[in-house]
Amino acid sequence: MTHSPHFLSASTLTGDKVKNRKGESLGDLKDIMIDTTTGHIAYGVLSFGGVMGLGEKLFAVPWEALQVDGKSKELILDVEKERLKDAPGFDKDQWPNFADTTFIDQVRHYYIH
């Protein structure tokens, strides 16, 4: 594991590339969702597919499923590229209710093994 800084601003991470352990591109980090009750990062919102923002699919990935590689300035998500295509996603104009327990369970089950 590459050494990563322990504190980074959200704007530093937003836009960073996301890759899997094979080095395949899985998109980029679009946003970070913070649980305002606890102050902890709950999800990274990953953008995958599309061209120039058109046709892209967004995914909420539990933050603990992502690893920050500060040296390469990218995030690592341990998931096969083909599996990501079938992941529960959403459209940029219709974000899910991140507090919905059904949504939370579905997303956590998909990424946390």
Short mmCIF file of N, CA, C and O in Angstrom, two decimals:
data_model
loop_
_atom_site.label_atom_id
_atom_site.label_comp_id
_atom_site.label_asym_id
_atom_site.label_seq_id
_atom_site.Cartn_x
_atom_site.Cartn_y
_atom_site.Cartn_z
N MET A 1 0.85 -1.18 0.00
CA MET A 1 0.00 0.00 0.00
C MET A 1 0.88 1.24 0.00
O MET A 1 1.81 1.35 0.77
N THR A 2 0.55 2.16 -0.85
CA THR A 2 1.29 3.40 -0.96
C THR A 2 0.90 4.33 0.18
O THR A 2 -0.26 4.42 0.55
N HIS A 3 1.88 5.04 0.72
CA HIS A 3 1.62 5.99 1.79
C HIS A 3 0.73 7.11 1.29
O HIS A 3 0.94 7.65 0.21
N SER A 4 -0.29 7.45 2.05
CA SER A 4 -1.21 8.52 1.68
C SER A 4 -1.28 9.52 2.81
O SER A 4 -1.20 9.15 3.98
N PRO A 5 -1.49 10.79 2.48
CA PRO A 5 -1.69 11.77 3.54
C PRO A 5 -2.97 11.43 4.31
O PRO A 5 -3.91 10.88 3.74
N HIS A 6 -3.02 11.77 5.57
CA HIS A 6 -4.19 11.47 6.39
C HIS A 6 -5.27 12.53 6.24
O HIS A 6 -6.43 12.27 6.54
N PHE A 7 -4.93 13.72 5.78
CA PHE A 7 -5.89 14.80 5.65
C PHE A 7 -5.76 15.43 4.28
O PHE A 7 -4.67 15.86 3.89
N LEU A 8 -6.86 15.47 3.55
CA LEU A 8 -6.90 16.11 2.24
C LEU A 8 -8.21 16.88 2.13
O LEU A 8 -9.23 16.47 2.68
N SER A 9 -8.19 17.97 1.41
CA SER A 9 -9.44 18.69 1.18
C SER A 9 -10.27 17.93 0.16
O SER A 9 -9.73 17.20 -0.68
N ALA A 10 -11.59 18.08 0.24
CA ALA A 10 -12.48 17.41 -0.71
C ALA A 10 -12.16 17.83 -2.13
O ALA A 10 -12.19 17.02 -3.05
N SER A 11 -11.81 19.11 -2.31
CA SER A 11 -11.52 19.59 -3.66
C SER A 11 -10.24 18.97 -4.22
O SER A 11 -10.09 18.85 -5.43
N THR A 12 -9.35 18.52 -3.35
CA THR A 12 -8.14 17.85 -3.80
C THR A 12 -8.48 16.48 -4.40
O THR A 12 -7.88 16.06 -5.38
N LEU A 13 -9.45 15.81 -3.81
CA LEU A 13 -9.83 14.47 -4.28
C LEU A 13 -10.81 14.49 -5.44
O LEU A 13 -10.77 13.61 -6.30
N THR A 14 -11.70 15.46 -5.46
CA THR A 14 -12.71 15.54 -6.51
C THR A 14 -12.03 15.67 -7.87
O THR A 14 -11.15 16.50 -8.06
N GLY A 15 -12.43 14.81 -8.78
CA GLY A 15 -11.85 14.79 -10.12
C GLY A 15 -10.72 13.78 -10.26
O GLY A 15 -10.28 13.50 -11.38
N ASP A 16 -10.24 13.22 -9.13
CA ASP A 16 -9.18 12.22 -9.21
C ASP A 16 -9.68 10.97 -9.92
O ASP A 16 -10.85 10.59 -9.82
N LYS A 17 -8.78 10.31 -10.62
CA LYS A 17 -9.09 9.07 -11.32
C LYS A 17 -9.31 7.96 -10.31
O LYS A 17 -8.69 7.93 -9.24
N VAL A 18 -10.18 7.01 -10.67
CA VAL A 18 -10.43 5.83 -9.87
C VAL A 18 -10.04 4.64 -10.72
O VAL A 18 -10.46 4.53 -11.88
N LYS A 19 -9.22 3.77 -10.16
CA LYS A 19 -8.77 2.58 -10.87
C LYS A 19 -8.99 1.36 -9.98
O LYS A 19 -9.11 1.49 -8.76
N ASN A 20 -8.99 0.18 -10.59
CA ASN A 20 -9.04 -1.04 -9.80
C ASN A 20 -7.62 -1.54 -9.59
O ASN A 20 -6.65 -0.92 -10.05
N ARG A 21 -7.47 -2.65 -8.92
CA ARG A 21 -6.13 -3.17 -8.61
C ARG A 21 -5.36 -3.61 -9.85
O ARG A 21 -4.15 -3.72 -9.82
N LYS A 22 -6.06 -3.84 -10.95
CA LYS A 22 -5.41 -4.20 -12.21
C LYS A 22 -4.93 -2.97 -12.96
O LYS A 22 -4.31 -3.08 -14.01
N GLY A 23 -5.27 -1.78 -12.45
CA GLY A 23 -4.88 -0.54 -13.12
C GLY A 23 -5.87 -0.07 -14.17
O GLY A 23 -5.62 0.90 -14.87
N GLU A 24 -7.02 -0.75 -14.26
CA GLU A 24 -8.04 -0.36 -15.23
C GLU A 24 -8.79 0.87 -14.72
O GLU A 24 -9.13 0.96 -13.54
N SER A 25 -9.08 1.79 -15.61
CA SER A 25 -9.81 2.99 -15.25
C SER A 25 -11.26 2.67 -14.96
O SER A 25 -11.93 1.99 -15.75
N LEU A 26 -11.75 3.16 -13.81
CA LEU A 26 -13.15 2.98 -13.43
C LEU A 26 -13.89 4.31 -13.44
O LEU A 26 -15.02 4.39 -12.99
N GLY A 27 -13.25 5.35 -13.92
CA GLY A 27 -13.89 6.66 -13.97
C GLY A 27 -13.16 7.66 -13.09
O GLY A 27 -11.95 7.56 -12.90
N ASP A 28 -13.93 8.61 -12.53
CA ASP A 28 -13.32 9.58 -11.64
C ASP A 28 -14.28 9.94 -10.52
O ASP A 28 -15.47 9.66 -10.59
N LEU A 29 -13.72 10.52 -9.48
CA LEU A 29 -14.49 10.90 -8.31
C LEU A 29 -15.20 12.22 -8.59
O LEU A 29 -14.55 13.24 -8.81
N LYS A 30 -16.52 12.19 -8.62
CA LYS A 30 -17.33 13.36 -8.94
C LYS A 30 -17.61 14.20 -7.70
O LYS A 30 -17.65 15.42 -7.75
N ASP A 31 -17.86 13.51 -6.57
CA ASP A 31 -18.28 14.22 -5.37
C ASP A 31 -18.02 13.34 -4.15
O ASP A 31 -17.72 12.16 -4.27
N ILE A 32 -18.16 13.96 -3.00
CA ILE A 32 -18.00 13.25 -1.73
C ILE A 32 -19.23 13.56 -0.89
O ILE A 32 -19.60 14.72 -0.73
N MET A 33 -19.87 12.51 -0.37
CA MET A 33 -21.06 12.67 0.47
C MET A 33 -20.66 12.51 1.93
O MET A 33 -20.09 11.50 2.32
N ILE A 34 -20.98 13.52 2.73
CA ILE A 34 -20.64 13.53 4.15
C ILE A 34 -21.89 13.31 4.98
O ILE A 34 -22.92 13.94 4.74
N ASP A 35 -21.81 12.43 5.95
CA ASP A 35 -22.89 12.23 6.91
C ASP A 35 -22.80 13.39 7.90
O ASP A 35 -21.86 13.47 8.70
N THR A 36 -23.73 14.32 7.83
CA THR A 36 -23.65 15.52 8.66
C THR A 36 -23.91 15.23 10.13
O THR A 36 -23.57 16.05 10.98
N THR A 37 -24.47 14.06 10.43
CA THR A 37 -24.68 13.69 11.83
C THR A 37 -23.37 13.31 12.50
O THR A 37 -23.09 13.72 13.62
N THR A 38 -22.55 12.53 11.78
CA THR A 38 -21.29 12.05 12.36
C THR A 38 -20.08 12.86 11.91
O THR A 38 -19.04 12.82 12.55
N GLY A 39 -20.22 13.55 10.76
CA GLY A 39 -19.09 14.29 10.21
C GLY A 39 -18.14 13.42 9.40
O GLY A 39 -17.12 13.88 8.92
N HIS A 40 -18.49 12.15 9.21
CA HIS A 40 -17.65 11.23 8.46
C HIS A 40 -18.06 11.19 6.99
O HIS A 40 -19.22 11.37 6.65
N ILE A 41 -17.09 10.87 6.13
CA ILE A 41 -17.40 10.67 4.72
C ILE A 41 -18.15 9.35 4.60
O ILE A 41 -17.68 8.32 5.08
N ALA A 42 -19.31 9.39 3.97
CA ALA A 42 -20.12 8.18 3.81
C ALA A 42 -19.87 7.53 2.45
O ALA A 42 -19.70 6.31 2.37
N TYR A 43 -19.85 8.34 1.39
CA TYR A 43 -19.73 7.81 0.04
C TYR A 43 -18.83 8.68 -0.82
O TYR A 43 -18.77 9.89 -0.64
N GLY A 44 -18.21 8.03 -1.78
CA GLY A 44 -17.60 8.73 -2.89
C GLY A 44 -18.53 8.53 -4.07
O GLY A 44 -19.05 7.44 -4.27
N VAL A 45 -18.81 9.58 -4.81
CA VAL A 45 -19.66 9.45 -6.00
C VAL A 45 -18.75 9.32 -7.20
O VAL A 45 -17.98 10.22 -7.52
N LEU A 46 -18.83 8.17 -7.83
CA LEU A 46 -17.98 7.81 -8.95
C LEU A 46 -18.71 8.02 -10.26
O LEU A 46 -19.87 7.65 -10.39
N SER A 47 -18.06 8.64 -11.22
CA SER A 47 -18.60 8.84 -12.56
C SER A 47 -17.94 7.84 -13.49
O SER A 47 -16.72 7.73 -13.53
N PHE A 48 -18.76 7.12 -14.27
CA PHE A 48 -18.24 6.09 -15.15
C PHE A 48 -18.96 6.13 -16.48
O PHE A 48 -20.18 6.25 -16.53
N GLY A 49 -18.23 6.06 -17.57
CA GLY A 49 -18.81 5.98 -18.90
C GLY A 49 -19.22 7.34 -19.44
O GLY A 49 -19.03 8.36 -18.81
N GLY A 50 -19.78 7.31 -20.61
CA GLY A 50 -20.23 8.55 -21.25
C GLY A 50 -19.09 9.30 -21.90
O GLY A 50 -17.92 8.97 -21.75
N VAL A 51 -19.46 10.32 -22.64
CA VAL A 51 -18.50 11.16 -23.33
C VAL A 51 -18.81 12.62 -23.00
O VAL A 51 -19.93 13.07 -23.20
N MET A 52 -17.82 13.30 -22.45
CA MET A 52 -17.96 14.71 -22.06
C MET A 52 -19.19 14.95 -21.19
O MET A 52 -19.94 15.89 -21.36
N GLY A 53 -19.42 14.03 -20.24
CA GLY A 53 -20.53 14.17 -19.31
C GLY A 53 -21.86 13.65 -19.81
O GLY A 53 -22.82 13.56 -19.06
N LEU A 54 -21.95 13.28 -21.08
CA LEU A 54 -23.21 12.77 -21.63
C LEU A 54 -23.22 11.25 -21.54
O LEU A 54 -22.28 10.58 -21.94
N GLY A 55 -24.31 10.72 -21.00
CA GLY A 55 -24.45 9.27 -20.89
C GLY A 55 -23.67 8.66 -19.75
O GLY A 55 -23.61 7.44 -19.64
N GLU A 56 -23.08 9.49 -18.90
CA GLU A 56 -22.33 8.93 -17.79
C GLU A 56 -23.29 8.39 -16.72
O GLU A 56 -24.41 8.86 -16.59
N LYS A 57 -22.82 7.42 -16.00
CA LYS A 57 -23.57 6.83 -14.90
C LYS A 57 -22.82 7.16 -13.62
O LYS A 57 -21.59 7.15 -13.59
N LEU A 58 -23.56 7.48 -12.58
CA LEU A 58 -22.96 7.79 -11.29
C LEU A 58 -23.21 6.64 -10.32
O LEU A 58 -24.26 5.99 -10.37
N PHE A 59 -22.25 6.40 -9.45
CA PHE A 59 -22.33 5.34 -8.45
C PHE A 59 -21.95 5.89 -7.09
O PHE A 59 -20.97 6.62 -6.98
N ALA A 60 -22.71 5.53 -6.09
CA ALA A 60 -22.33 5.84 -4.72
C ALA A 60 -21.53 4.65 -4.20
O ALA A 60 -22.03 3.53 -4.15
N VAL A 61 -20.28 4.90 -3.85
CA VAL A 61 -19.40 3.85 -3.36
C VAL A 61 -19.09 4.14 -1.90
O VAL A 61 -18.63 5.24 -1.57
N PRO A 62 -19.36 3.17 -1.00
CA PRO A 62 -19.02 3.42 0.41
C PRO A 62 -17.55 3.82 0.52
O PRO A 62 -16.68 3.21 -0.11
N TRP A 63 -17.30 4.86 1.31
CA TRP A 63 -15.94 5.41 1.39
C TRP A 63 -14.92 4.36 1.83
O TRP A 63 -13.79 4.34 1.36
N GLU A 64 -15.34 3.43 2.69
CA GLU A 64 -14.38 2.43 3.17
C GLU A 64 -13.99 1.44 2.08
O GLU A 64 -13.03 0.69 2.23
N ALA A 65 -14.70 1.42 0.94
CA ALA A 65 -14.34 0.56 -0.18
C ALA A 65 -13.26 1.20 -1.06
O ALA A 65 -12.70 0.55 -1.93
N LEU A 66 -12.98 2.48 -0.82
CA LEU A 66 -11.98 3.21 -1.62
C LEU A 66 -10.69 3.39 -0.82
O LEU A 66 -10.73 3.56 0.39
N GLN A 67 -9.59 3.35 -1.52
CA GLN A 67 -8.29 3.63 -0.91
C GLN A 67 -7.68 4.80 -1.66
O GLN A 67 -7.69 4.83 -2.89
N VAL A 68 -7.14 5.75 -0.92
CA VAL A 68 -6.51 6.92 -1.53
C VAL A 68 -5.03 6.61 -1.74
O VAL A 68 -4.32 6.24 -0.81
N ASP A 69 -4.58 6.75 -2.98
CA ASP A 69 -3.17 6.62 -3.30
C ASP A 69 -2.64 8.03 -3.53
O ASP A 69 -2.76 8.58 -4.62
N GLY A 70 -2.11 8.62 -2.46
CA GLY A 70 -1.66 10.00 -2.51
C GLY A 70 -0.50 10.22 -3.46
O GLY A 70 -0.37 11.28 -4.06
N LYS A 71 0.34 9.21 -3.62
CA LYS A 71 1.50 9.34 -4.50
C LYS A 71 1.07 9.44 -5.97
O LYS A 71 1.57 10.27 -6.71
N SER A 72 0.12 8.60 -6.37
CA SER A 72 -0.35 8.61 -7.76
C SER A 72 -1.52 9.57 -7.97
O SER A 72 -1.97 9.75 -9.10
N LYS A 73 -2.02 10.14 -6.89
CA LYS A 73 -3.17 11.05 -6.93
C LYS A 73 -4.36 10.39 -7.62
O LYS A 73 -4.95 10.92 -8.56
N GLU A 74 -4.68 9.19 -7.14
CA GLU A 74 -5.84 8.46 -7.64
C GLU A 74 -6.42 7.63 -6.51
O GLU A 74 -5.82 7.49 -5.45
N LEU A 75 -7.61 7.11 -6.75
CA LEU A 75 -8.27 6.26 -5.78
C LEU A 75 -8.31 4.84 -6.32
O LEU A 75 -8.40 4.64 -7.53
N ILE A 76 -8.27 3.87 -5.42
CA ILE A 76 -8.30 2.47 -5.79
C ILE A 76 -9.61 1.88 -5.27
O ILE A 76 -9.93 2.01 -4.09
N LEU A 77 -10.34 1.23 -6.17
CA LEU A 77 -11.57 0.52 -5.83
C LEU A 77 -11.38 -0.92 -6.26
O LEU A 77 -11.15 -1.20 -7.45
N ASP A 78 -11.45 -1.85 -5.31
CA ASP A 78 -11.19 -3.25 -5.59
C ASP A 78 -12.44 -3.91 -6.18
O ASP A 78 -13.17 -4.64 -5.52
N VAL A 79 -12.70 -3.61 -7.47
CA VAL A 79 -13.85 -4.19 -8.17
C VAL A 79 -13.47 -4.34 -9.65
O VAL A 79 -12.72 -3.53 -10.19
N GLU A 80 -13.94 -5.42 -10.24
CA GLU A 80 -13.69 -5.65 -11.67
C GLU A 80 -14.48 -4.63 -12.49
O GLU A 80 -15.60 -4.27 -12.14
N LYS A 81 -13.89 -4.18 -13.58
CA LYS A 81 -14.54 -3.19 -14.45
C LYS A 81 -15.90 -3.70 -14.93
O LYS A 81 -16.87 -2.95 -14.97
N GLU A 82 -15.99 -4.96 -15.30
CA GLU A 82 -17.26 -5.53 -15.77
C GLU A 82 -18.32 -5.51 -14.68
O GLU A 82 -19.50 -5.30 -14.96
N ARG A 83 -17.92 -5.74 -13.44
CA ARG A 83 -18.87 -5.73 -12.32
C ARG A 83 -19.42 -4.33 -12.10
O ARG A 83 -20.59 -4.16 -11.76
N LEU A 84 -18.62 -3.32 -12.32
CA LEU A 84 -19.05 -1.94 -12.11
C LEU A 84 -20.18 -1.57 -13.07
O LEU A 84 -21.07 -0.81 -12.73
N LYS A 85 -20.16 -2.14 -14.26
CA LYS A 85 -21.21 -1.84 -15.24
C LYS A 85 -22.60 -2.23 -14.74
O LYS A 85 -23.60 -1.66 -15.15
N ASP A 86 -22.66 -3.23 -13.85
CA ASP A 86 -23.94 -3.70 -13.32
C ASP A 86 -24.23 -3.17 -11.92
O ASP A 86 -25.22 -3.55 -11.30
N ALA A 87 -23.37 -2.31 -11.42
CA ALA A 87 -23.55 -1.78 -10.06
C ALA A 87 -24.77 -0.87 -9.99
O ALA A 87 -25.16 -0.26 -11.00
N PRO A 88 -25.38 -0.77 -8.80
CA PRO A 88 -26.51 0.15 -8.66
C PRO A 88 -26.03 1.59 -8.85
O PRO A 88 -25.15 2.05 -8.14
N GLY A 89 -26.57 2.25 -9.85
CA GLY A 89 -26.14 3.60 -10.17
C GLY A 89 -27.32 4.54 -10.30
O GLY A 89 -28.47 4.16 -10.07
N PHE A 90 -27.02 5.76 -10.69
CA PHE A 90 -28.07 6.76 -10.84
C PHE A 90 -27.65 7.80 -11.86
O PHE A 90 -26.49 7.89 -12.23
N ASP A 91 -28.61 8.58 -12.29
CA ASP A 91 -28.41 9.63 -13.28
C ASP A 91 -28.02 10.92 -12.58
O ASP A 91 -28.46 11.18 -11.45
N LYS A 92 -27.23 11.75 -13.24
CA LYS A 92 -26.76 12.99 -12.61
C LYS A 92 -27.89 13.94 -12.25
O LYS A 92 -27.72 14.81 -11.40
N ASP A 93 -29.07 13.78 -12.87
CA ASP A 93 -30.21 14.65 -12.57
C ASP A 93 -31.19 14.03 -11.58
O ASP A 93 -32.16 14.67 -11.20
N GLN A 94 -30.95 12.78 -11.16
CA GLN A 94 -31.85 12.10 -10.22
C GLN A 94 -31.04 11.34 -9.18
O GLN A 94 -30.91 10.13 -9.24
N TRP A 95 -30.51 12.08 -8.22
CA TRP A 95 -29.71 11.47 -7.16
C TRP A 95 -30.61 10.71 -6.19
O TRP A 95 -31.74 11.14 -5.93
N PRO A 96 -30.13 9.61 -5.64
CA PRO A 96 -30.93 8.84 -4.69
C PRO A 96 -30.98 9.53 -3.33
O PRO A 96 -30.21 10.46 -3.05
N ASN A 97 -31.85 9.03 -2.49
CA ASN A 97 -31.91 9.46 -1.10
C ASN A 97 -30.85 8.67 -0.33
O ASN A 97 -31.03 7.49 -0.05
N PHE A 98 -29.75 9.32 -0.01
CA PHE A 98 -28.64 8.63 0.64
C PHE A 98 -28.97 8.17 2.06
O PHE A 98 -28.24 7.39 2.65
N ALA A 99 -30.06 8.65 2.62
CA ALA A 99 -30.47 8.23 3.97
C ALA A 99 -31.41 7.03 3.92
O ALA A 99 -31.71 6.44 4.96
N ASP A 100 -31.86 6.62 2.74
CA ASP A 100 -32.77 5.49 2.58
C ASP A 100 -32.03 4.20 2.93
O ASP A 100 -31.03 3.85 2.29
N THR A 101 -32.52 3.48 3.93
CA THR A 101 -31.82 2.27 4.39
C THR A 101 -31.77 1.18 3.31
O THR A 101 -30.81 0.42 3.25
N THR A 102 -32.78 1.11 2.45
CA THR A 102 -32.76 0.13 1.36
C THR A 102 -31.61 0.44 0.41
O THR A 102 -30.86 -0.45 -0.01
N PHE A 103 -31.46 1.71 0.07
CA PHE A 103 -30.35 2.13 -0.80
C PHE A 103 -29.01 1.84 -0.14
O PHE A 103 -28.11 1.29 -0.75
N ILE A 104 -28.88 2.20 1.12
CA ILE A 104 -27.63 1.98 1.87
C ILE A 104 -27.27 0.50 1.87
O ILE A 104 -26.13 0.13 1.58
N ASP A 105 -28.24 -0.36 2.18
CA ASP A 105 -27.98 -1.80 2.23
C ASP A 105 -27.57 -2.34 0.86
O ASP A 105 -26.66 -3.15 0.75
N GLN A 106 -28.25 -1.89 -0.19
CA GLN A 106 -27.95 -2.34 -1.55
C GLN A 106 -26.52 -1.97 -1.94
O GLN A 106 -25.76 -2.80 -2.46
N VAL A 107 -26.14 -0.75 -1.69
CA VAL A 107 -24.81 -0.27 -2.07
C VAL A 107 -23.72 -0.94 -1.24
O VAL A 107 -22.71 -1.40 -1.77
N ARG A 108 -23.93 -1.02 0.06
CA ARG A 108 -22.92 -1.65 0.93
C ARG A 108 -22.73 -3.12 0.55
O ARG A 108 -21.61 -3.61 0.49
N HIS A 109 -23.81 -3.82 0.27
CA HIS A 109 -23.73 -5.22 -0.10
C HIS A 109 -22.96 -5.41 -1.41
O HIS A 109 -22.21 -6.38 -1.57
N TYR A 110 -23.09 -4.47 -2.32
CA TYR A 110 -22.43 -4.59 -3.62
C TYR A 110 -20.92 -4.41 -3.53
O TYR A 110 -20.17 -5.08 -4.22
N TYR A 111 -20.47 -3.50 -2.67
CA TYR A 111 -19.04 -3.15 -2.63
C TYR A 111 -18.26 -3.72 -1.44
O TYR A 111 -17.06 -3.90 -1.55
N ILE A 112 -18.93 -3.93 -0.34
CA ILE A 112 -18.22 -4.41 0.87
C ILE A 112 -18.40 -5.91 0.96
O ILE A 112 -19.51 -6.41 1.10
N HIS A 113 -17.29 -6.62 0.89
CA HIS A 113 -17.35 -8.09 0.89
C HIS A 113 -17.17 -8.64 2.28
O HIS A 113 -16.40 -8.29 3.04
#
